[in-house]
mmCIF file of C-alpha atoms and ligand atoms in Angstrom:
data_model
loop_
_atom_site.group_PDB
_atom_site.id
_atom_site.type_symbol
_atom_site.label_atom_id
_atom_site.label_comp_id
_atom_site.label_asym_id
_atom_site.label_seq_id
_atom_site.Cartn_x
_atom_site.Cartn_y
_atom_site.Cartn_z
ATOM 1 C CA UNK A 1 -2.050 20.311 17.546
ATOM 2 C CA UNK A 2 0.908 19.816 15.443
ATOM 3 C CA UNK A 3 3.110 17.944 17.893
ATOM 4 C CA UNK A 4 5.641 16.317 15.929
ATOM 5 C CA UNK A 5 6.222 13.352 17.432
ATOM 6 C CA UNK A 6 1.816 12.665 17.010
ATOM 7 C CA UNK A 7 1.874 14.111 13.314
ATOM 8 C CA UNK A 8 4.452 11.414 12.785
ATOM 9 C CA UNK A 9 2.245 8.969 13.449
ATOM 10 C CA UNK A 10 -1.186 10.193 12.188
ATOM 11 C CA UNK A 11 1.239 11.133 8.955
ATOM 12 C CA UNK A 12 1.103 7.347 7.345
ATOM 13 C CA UNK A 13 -1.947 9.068 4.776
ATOM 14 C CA UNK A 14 -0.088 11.657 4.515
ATOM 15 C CA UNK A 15 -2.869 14.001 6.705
ATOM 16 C CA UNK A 16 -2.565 15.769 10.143
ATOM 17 C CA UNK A 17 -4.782 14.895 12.775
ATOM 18 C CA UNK A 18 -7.711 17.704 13.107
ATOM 19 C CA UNK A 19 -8.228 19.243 16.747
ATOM 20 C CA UNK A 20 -11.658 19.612 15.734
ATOM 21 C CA UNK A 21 -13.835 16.993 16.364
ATOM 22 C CA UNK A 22 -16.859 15.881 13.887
ATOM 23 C CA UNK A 23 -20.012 15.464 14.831
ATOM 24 C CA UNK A 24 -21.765 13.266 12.684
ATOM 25 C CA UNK A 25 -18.582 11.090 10.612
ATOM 26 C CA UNK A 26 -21.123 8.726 9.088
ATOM 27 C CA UNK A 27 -23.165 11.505 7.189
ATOM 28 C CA UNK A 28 -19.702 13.238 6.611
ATOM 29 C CA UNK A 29 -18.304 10.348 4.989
ATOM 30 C CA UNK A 30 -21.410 10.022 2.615
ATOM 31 C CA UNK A 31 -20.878 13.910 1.752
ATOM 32 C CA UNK A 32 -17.286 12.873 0.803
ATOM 33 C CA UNK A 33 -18.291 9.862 -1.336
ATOM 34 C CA UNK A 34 -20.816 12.290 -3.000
ATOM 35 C CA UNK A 35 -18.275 15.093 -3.208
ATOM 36 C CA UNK A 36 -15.463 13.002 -5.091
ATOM 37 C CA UNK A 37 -17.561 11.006 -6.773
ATOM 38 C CA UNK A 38 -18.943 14.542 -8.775
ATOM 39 C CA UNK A 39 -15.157 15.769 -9.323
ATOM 40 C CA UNK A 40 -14.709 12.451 -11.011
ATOM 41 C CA UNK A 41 -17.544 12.863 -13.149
ATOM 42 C CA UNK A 42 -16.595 16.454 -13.716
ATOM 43 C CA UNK A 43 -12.887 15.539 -14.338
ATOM 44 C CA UNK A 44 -14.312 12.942 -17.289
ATOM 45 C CA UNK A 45 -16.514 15.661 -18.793
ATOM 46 C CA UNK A 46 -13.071 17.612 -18.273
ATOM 47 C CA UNK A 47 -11.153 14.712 -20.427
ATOM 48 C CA UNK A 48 -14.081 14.219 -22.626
ATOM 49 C CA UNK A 49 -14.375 18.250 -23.784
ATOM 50 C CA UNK A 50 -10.782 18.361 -24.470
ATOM 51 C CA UNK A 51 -11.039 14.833 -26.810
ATOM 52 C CA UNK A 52 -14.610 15.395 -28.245
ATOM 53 C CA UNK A 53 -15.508 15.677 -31.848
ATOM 54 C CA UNK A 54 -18.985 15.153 -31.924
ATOM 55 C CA UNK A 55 -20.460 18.377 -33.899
ATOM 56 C CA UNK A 56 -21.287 21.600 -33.036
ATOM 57 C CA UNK A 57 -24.503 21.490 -32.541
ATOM 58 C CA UNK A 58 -23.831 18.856 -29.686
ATOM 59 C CA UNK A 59 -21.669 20.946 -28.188
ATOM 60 C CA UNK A 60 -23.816 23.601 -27.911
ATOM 61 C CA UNK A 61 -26.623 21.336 -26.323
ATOM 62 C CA UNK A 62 -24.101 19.909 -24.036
ATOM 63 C CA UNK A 63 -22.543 23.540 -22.926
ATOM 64 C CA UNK A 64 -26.540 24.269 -21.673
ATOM 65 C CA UNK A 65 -26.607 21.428 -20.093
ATOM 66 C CA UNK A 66 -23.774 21.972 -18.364
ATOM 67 C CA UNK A 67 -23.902 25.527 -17.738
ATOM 68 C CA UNK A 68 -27.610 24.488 -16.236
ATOM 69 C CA UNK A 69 -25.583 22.285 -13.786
ATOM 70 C CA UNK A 70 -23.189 24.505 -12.861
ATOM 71 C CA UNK A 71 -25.761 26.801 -11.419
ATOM 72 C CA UNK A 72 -27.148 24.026 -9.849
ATOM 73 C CA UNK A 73 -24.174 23.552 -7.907
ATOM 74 C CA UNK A 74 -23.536 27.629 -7.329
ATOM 75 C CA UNK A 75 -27.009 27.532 -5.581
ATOM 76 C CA UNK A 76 -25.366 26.819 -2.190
ATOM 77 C CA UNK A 77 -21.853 27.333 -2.642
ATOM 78 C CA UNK A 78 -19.306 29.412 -0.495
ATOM 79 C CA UNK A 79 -17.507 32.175 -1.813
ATOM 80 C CA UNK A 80 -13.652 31.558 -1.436
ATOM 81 C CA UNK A 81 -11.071 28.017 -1.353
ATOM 82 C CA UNK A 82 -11.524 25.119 0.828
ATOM 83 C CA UNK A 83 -8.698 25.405 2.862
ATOM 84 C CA UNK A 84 -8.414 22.790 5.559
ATOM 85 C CA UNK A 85 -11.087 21.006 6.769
ATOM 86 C CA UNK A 86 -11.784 18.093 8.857
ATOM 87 C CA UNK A 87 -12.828 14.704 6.995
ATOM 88 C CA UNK A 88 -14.915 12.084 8.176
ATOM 89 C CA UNK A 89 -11.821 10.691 9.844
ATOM 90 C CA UNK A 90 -10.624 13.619 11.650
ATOM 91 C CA UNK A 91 -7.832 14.425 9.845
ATOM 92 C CA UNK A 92 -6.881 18.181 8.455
ATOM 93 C CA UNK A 93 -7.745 17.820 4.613
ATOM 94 C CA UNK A 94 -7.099 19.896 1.562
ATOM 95 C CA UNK A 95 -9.777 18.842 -0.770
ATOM 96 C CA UNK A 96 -9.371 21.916 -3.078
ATOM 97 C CA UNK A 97 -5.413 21.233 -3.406
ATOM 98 C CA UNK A 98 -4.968 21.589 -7.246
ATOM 99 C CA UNK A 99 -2.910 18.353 -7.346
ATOM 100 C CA UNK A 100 -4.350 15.530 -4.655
ATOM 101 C CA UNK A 101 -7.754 17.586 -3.945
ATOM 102 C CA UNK A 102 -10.197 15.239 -3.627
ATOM 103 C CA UNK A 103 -13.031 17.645 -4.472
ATOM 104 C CA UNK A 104 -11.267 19.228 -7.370
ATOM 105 C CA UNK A 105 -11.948 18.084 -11.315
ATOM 106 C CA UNK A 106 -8.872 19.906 -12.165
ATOM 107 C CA UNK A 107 -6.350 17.397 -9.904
ATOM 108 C CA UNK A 108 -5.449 14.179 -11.417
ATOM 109 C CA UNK A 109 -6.036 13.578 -8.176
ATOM 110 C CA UNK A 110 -2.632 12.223 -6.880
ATOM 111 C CA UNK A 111 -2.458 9.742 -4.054
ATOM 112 C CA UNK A 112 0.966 10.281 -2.709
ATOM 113 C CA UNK A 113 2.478 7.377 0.096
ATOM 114 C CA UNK A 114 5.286 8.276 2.509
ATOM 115 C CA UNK A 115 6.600 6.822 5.813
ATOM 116 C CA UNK A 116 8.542 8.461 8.360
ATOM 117 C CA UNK A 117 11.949 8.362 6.849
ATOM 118 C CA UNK A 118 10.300 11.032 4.523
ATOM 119 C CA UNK A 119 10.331 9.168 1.453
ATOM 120 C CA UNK A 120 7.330 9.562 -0.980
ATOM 121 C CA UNK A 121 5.430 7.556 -4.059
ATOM 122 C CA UNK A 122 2.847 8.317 -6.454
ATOM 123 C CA UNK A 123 1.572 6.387 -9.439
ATOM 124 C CA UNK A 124 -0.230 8.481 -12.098
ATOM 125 C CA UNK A 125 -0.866 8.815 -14.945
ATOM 126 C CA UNK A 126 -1.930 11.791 -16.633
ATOM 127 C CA UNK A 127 -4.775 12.332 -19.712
ATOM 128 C CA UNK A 128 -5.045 14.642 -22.170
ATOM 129 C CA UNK A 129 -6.037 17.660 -20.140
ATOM 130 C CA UNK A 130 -2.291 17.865 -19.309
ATOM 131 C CA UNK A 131 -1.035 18.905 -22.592
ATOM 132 C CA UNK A 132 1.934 20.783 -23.278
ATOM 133 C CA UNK A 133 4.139 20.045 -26.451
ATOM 134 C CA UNK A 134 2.027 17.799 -28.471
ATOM 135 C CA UNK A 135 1.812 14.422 -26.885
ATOM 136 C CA UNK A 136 3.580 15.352 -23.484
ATOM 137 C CA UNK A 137 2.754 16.612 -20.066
ATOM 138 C CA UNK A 138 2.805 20.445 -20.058
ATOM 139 C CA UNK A 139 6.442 21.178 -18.284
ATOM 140 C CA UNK A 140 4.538 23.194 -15.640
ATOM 141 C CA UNK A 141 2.303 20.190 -14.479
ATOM 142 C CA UNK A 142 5.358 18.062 -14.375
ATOM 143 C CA UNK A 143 6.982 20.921 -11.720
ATOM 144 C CA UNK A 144 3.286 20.679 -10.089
ATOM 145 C CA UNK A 145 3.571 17.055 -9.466
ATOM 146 C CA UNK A 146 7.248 17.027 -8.474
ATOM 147 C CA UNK A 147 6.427 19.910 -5.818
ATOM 148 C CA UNK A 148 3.462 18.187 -4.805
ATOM 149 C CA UNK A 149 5.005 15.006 -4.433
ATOM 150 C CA UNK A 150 8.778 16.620 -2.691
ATOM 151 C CA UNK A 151 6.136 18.917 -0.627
ATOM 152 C CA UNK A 152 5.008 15.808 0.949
ATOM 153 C CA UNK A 153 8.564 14.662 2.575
ATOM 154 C CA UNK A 154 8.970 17.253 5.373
ATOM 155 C CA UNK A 155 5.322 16.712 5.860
ATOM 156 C CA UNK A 156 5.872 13.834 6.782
ATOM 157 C CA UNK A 157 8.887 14.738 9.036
ATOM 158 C CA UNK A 158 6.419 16.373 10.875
ATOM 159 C CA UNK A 159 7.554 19.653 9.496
ATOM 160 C CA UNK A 160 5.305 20.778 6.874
ATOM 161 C CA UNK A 161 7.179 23.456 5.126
ATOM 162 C CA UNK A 162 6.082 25.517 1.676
ATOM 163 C CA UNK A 163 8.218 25.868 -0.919
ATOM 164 C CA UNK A 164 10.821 28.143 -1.354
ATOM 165 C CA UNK A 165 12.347 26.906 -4.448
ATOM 166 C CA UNK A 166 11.786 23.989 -6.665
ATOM 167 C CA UNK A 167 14.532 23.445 -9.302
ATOM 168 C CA UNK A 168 13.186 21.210 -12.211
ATOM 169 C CA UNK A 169 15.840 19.622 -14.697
ATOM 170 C CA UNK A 170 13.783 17.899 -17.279
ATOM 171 C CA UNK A 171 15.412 15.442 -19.053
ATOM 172 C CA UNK A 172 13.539 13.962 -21.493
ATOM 173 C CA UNK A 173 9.640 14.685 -22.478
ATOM 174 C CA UNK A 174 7.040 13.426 -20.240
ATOM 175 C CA UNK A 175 4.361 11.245 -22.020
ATOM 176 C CA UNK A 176 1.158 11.364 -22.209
ATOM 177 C CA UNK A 177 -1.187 8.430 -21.054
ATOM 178 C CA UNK A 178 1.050 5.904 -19.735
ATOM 179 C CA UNK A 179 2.338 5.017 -16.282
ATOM 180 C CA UNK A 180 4.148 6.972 -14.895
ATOM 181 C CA UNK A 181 6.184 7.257 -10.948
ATOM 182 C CA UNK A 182 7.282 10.162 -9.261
ATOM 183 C CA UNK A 183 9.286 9.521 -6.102
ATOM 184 C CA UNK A 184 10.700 11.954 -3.314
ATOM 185 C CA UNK A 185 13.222 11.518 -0.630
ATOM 186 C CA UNK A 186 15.172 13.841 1.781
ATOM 187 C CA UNK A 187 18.554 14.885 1.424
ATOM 188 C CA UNK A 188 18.908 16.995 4.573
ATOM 189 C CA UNK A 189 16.603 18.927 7.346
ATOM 190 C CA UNK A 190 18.182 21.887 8.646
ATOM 191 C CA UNK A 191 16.088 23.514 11.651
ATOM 192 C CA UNK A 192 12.727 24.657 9.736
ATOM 193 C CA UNK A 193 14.335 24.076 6.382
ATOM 194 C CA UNK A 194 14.003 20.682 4.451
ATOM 195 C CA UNK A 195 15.981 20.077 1.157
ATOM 196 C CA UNK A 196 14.168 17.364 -0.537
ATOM 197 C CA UNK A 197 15.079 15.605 -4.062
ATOM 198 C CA UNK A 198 12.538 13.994 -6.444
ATOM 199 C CA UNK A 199 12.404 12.542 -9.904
ATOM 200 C CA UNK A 200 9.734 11.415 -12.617
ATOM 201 C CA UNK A 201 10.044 7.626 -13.996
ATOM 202 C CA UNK A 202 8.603 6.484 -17.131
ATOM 203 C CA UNK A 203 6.735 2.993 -17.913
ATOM 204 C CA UNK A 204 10.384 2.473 -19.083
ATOM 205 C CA UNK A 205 11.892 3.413 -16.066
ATOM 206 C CA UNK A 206 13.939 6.276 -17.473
ATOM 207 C CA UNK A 207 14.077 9.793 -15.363
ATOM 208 C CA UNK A 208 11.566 12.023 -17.424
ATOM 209 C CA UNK A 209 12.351 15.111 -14.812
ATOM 210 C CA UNK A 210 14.029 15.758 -11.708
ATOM 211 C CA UNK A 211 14.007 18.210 -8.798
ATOM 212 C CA UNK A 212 15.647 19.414 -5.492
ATOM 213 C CA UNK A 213 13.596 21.840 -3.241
ATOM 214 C CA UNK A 214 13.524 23.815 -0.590
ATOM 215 C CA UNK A 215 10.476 23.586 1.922
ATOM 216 C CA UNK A 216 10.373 26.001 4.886
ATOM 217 C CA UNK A 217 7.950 25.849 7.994
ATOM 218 C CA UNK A 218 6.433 29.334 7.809
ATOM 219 C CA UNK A 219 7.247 31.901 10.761
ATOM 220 C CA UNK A 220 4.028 31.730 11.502
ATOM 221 C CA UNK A 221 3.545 28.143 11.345
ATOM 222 C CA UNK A 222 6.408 27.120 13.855
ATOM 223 C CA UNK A 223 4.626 28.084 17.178
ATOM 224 C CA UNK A 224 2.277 24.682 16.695
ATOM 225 C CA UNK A 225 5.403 22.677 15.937
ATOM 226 C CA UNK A 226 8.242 21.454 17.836
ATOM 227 C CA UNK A 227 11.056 23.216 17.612
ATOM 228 C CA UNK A 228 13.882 21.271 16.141
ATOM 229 C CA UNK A 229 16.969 20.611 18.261
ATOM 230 C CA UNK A 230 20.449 20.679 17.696
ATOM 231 C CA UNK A 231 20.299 17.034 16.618
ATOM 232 C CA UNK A 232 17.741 17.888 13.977
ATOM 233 C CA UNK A 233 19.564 20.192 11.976
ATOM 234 C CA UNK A 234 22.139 18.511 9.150
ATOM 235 C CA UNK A 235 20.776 15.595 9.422
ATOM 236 C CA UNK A 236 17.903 13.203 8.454
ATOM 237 C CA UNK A 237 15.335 12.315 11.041
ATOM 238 C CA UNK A 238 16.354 10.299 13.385
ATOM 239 C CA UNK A 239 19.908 10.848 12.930
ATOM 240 C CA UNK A 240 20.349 8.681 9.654
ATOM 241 C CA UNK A 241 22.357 10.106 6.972
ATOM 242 C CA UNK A 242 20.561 11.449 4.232
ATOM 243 C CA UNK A 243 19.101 9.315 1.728
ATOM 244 C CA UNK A 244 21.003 8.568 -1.299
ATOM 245 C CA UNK A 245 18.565 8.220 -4.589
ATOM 246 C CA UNK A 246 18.564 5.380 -7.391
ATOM 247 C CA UNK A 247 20.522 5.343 -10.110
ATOM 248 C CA UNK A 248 18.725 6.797 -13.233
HETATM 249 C C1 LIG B 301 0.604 24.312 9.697
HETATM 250 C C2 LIG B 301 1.579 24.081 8.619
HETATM 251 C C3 LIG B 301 1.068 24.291 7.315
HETATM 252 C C4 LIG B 301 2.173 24.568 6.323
HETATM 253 C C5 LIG B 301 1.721 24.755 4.919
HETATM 254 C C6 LIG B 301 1.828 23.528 4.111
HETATM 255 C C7 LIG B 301 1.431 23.825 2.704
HETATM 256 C C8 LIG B 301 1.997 22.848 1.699
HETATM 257 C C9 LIG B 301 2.152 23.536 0.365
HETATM 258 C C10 LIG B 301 2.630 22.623 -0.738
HETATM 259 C C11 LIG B 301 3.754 23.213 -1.489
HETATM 260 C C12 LIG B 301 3.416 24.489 -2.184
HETATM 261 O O1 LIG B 301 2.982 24.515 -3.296
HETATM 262 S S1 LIG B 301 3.658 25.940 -1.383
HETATM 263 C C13 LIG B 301 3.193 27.209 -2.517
HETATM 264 C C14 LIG B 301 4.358 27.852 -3.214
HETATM 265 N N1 LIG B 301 5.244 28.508 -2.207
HETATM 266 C C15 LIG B 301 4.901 29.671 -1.632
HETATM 267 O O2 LIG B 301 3.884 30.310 -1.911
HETATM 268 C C16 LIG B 301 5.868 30.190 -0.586
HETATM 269 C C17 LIG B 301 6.011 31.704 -0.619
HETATM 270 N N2 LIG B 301 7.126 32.079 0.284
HETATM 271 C C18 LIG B 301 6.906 32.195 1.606
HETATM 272 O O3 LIG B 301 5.752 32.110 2.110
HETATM 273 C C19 LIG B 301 8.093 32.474 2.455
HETATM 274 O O4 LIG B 301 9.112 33.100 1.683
HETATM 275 C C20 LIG B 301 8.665 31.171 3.115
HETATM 276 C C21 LIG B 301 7.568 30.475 3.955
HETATM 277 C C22 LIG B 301 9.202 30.186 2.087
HETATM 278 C C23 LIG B 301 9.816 31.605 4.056
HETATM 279 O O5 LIG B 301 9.408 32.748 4.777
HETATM 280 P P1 LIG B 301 9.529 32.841 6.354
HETATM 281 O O6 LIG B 301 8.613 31.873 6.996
HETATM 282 O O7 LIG B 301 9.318 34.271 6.729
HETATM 283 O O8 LIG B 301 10.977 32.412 6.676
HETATM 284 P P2 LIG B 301 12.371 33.198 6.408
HETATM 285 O O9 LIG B 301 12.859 33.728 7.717
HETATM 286 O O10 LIG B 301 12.272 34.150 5.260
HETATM 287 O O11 LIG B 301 13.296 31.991 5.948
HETATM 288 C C24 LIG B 301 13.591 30.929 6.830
HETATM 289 C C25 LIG B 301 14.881 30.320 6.359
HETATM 290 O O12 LIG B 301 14.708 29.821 5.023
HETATM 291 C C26 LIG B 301 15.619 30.460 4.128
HETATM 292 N N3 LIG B 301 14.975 30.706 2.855
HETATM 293 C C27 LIG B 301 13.735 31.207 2.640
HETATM 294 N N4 LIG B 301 13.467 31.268 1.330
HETATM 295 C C28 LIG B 301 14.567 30.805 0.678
HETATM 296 C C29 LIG B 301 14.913 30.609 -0.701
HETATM 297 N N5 LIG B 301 14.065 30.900 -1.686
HETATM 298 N N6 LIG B 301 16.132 30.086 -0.982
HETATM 299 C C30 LIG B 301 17.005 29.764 0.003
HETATM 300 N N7 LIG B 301 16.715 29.910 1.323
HETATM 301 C C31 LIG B 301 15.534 30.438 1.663
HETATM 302 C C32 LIG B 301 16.000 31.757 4.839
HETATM 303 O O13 LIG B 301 17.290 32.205 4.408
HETATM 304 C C33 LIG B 301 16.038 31.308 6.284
HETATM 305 O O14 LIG B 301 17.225 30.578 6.505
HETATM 306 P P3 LIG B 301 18.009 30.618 7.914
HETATM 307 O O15 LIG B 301 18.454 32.044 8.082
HETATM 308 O O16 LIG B 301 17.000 30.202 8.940
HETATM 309 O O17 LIG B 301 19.129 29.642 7.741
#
């Protein structure tokens, strides 16, 4: 299931392929429409609540409306995470993930890019919700996007590791509300262990935070994956030498 070689190419969207097959992907792909298209409305009311200042009595009639909704929604609902499940193109999908989760208000929702030399890309940029010191992105959803975003380079090595450590320098205070670009690159894959490097760019183009991580493929995850060679390990894939980043 998680051959490397095939999660290499089925990696481009940054999914793995799912070994379980669905059975009807047209109606599935209408659930998904439906599915992100209420965590976008949800992430709005999310923004909205936060940036509000109608009065209170509104906000009382709007808390019963939305408290009616809720149960609405808890009518069928199951009891724990997501987890992985198979989309409408038969690919292994986190929709809860807190940070790309298509079916979750709380995730900006990131769309991170990567190719097979492991580097990564994601434009965002990130509303209100994602306060910290007044004005800025909260320090521990600039870590979240940095691991989410350096999470996705061994993934797609093929070796989809989780973090060990994530070691966040942060430079200079993320804003609020503009453009920003996280990148992430490998600097070297050794056996089941893949240091990666990232950084934050403003709509200026300065370094607003960096990181270097550790991703490991889990003991138990490293039967379904090839086991790297002697050529793997200290290297880049494919025997390059590790990538060297940008200036800042
Ligand atoms: C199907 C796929 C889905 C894979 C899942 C994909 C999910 C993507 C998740 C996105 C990113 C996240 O947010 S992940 C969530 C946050 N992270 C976590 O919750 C991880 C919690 N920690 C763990 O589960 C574990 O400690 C692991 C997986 C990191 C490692 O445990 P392990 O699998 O038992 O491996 P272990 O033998 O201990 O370590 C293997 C090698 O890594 C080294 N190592 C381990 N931890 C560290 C460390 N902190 N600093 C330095 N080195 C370390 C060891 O020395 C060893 O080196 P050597 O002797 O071999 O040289």
């Amino acid at each position: 299931m998680f051959n490397r070689e095939r999660t290499r190419r089925h990696m481009t969207d940054g999914a793995f392929a799912s070994p379980f097959p669905v059975e009807d992907p047209v109606a599935l792909a209408a659930l998904e429409v439906a599915q992100s298209g209420l965590a976008a409305a949800v992430r709005a009311l999310a923004d909205a609540t936060v940036r509000t200042r109608v009065a209170a009595p509104d906000l009382a009639a709007v808390a019963e409306q939305v408290e009616t909704l809720t149960a609405r929604l808890l009518a069928e609902a199951q009891e724990g995470p997501l987890g992985l499940e198979t989309d409408s193109a038969g690919r292994l999908r986190d929709h809860g993930n807190a940070m790309v989760g298509m079916r979750n208000p709380i995730a900006p929702p990131l769309v991170v890019t990567g190719d097979e030399s492991g580097s990564t890309s994601c434009a965002l940029t990130l509303g209100a919700g994602y306060e910290g010191p007044p004005g800025y992105v909260h320090g521990g959803i600039v870590a979240a996007v940095l691991d989410q975003v350096l999470g996705s380079v061994p993934a797609h090595l093929g070796l989809p590791g989780m973090t060990a450590y994530l070691n966040t320098t942060y430079r200079r205070p993320t804003p609020l509300g503009a453009p920003l670009h996280c990148r992430g690159w490998v600097e070297r894959v050794d056996g089941w262990k893949v240091h990666a490097r990232g950084e934050i760019r403003d709509a200026q183009d300065l370094v607003t935070a960096e990181a270097e991580a550790l991703f490991v493929v889990p003991r138990w995850a490293r039967e379904h994956l090839d086991r790297p060679t002697g050529d793997a390990a200290g290297t880049a894939p494919g025997g390059e030498a590790a990538q060297e980043p940008s200036a800042s």
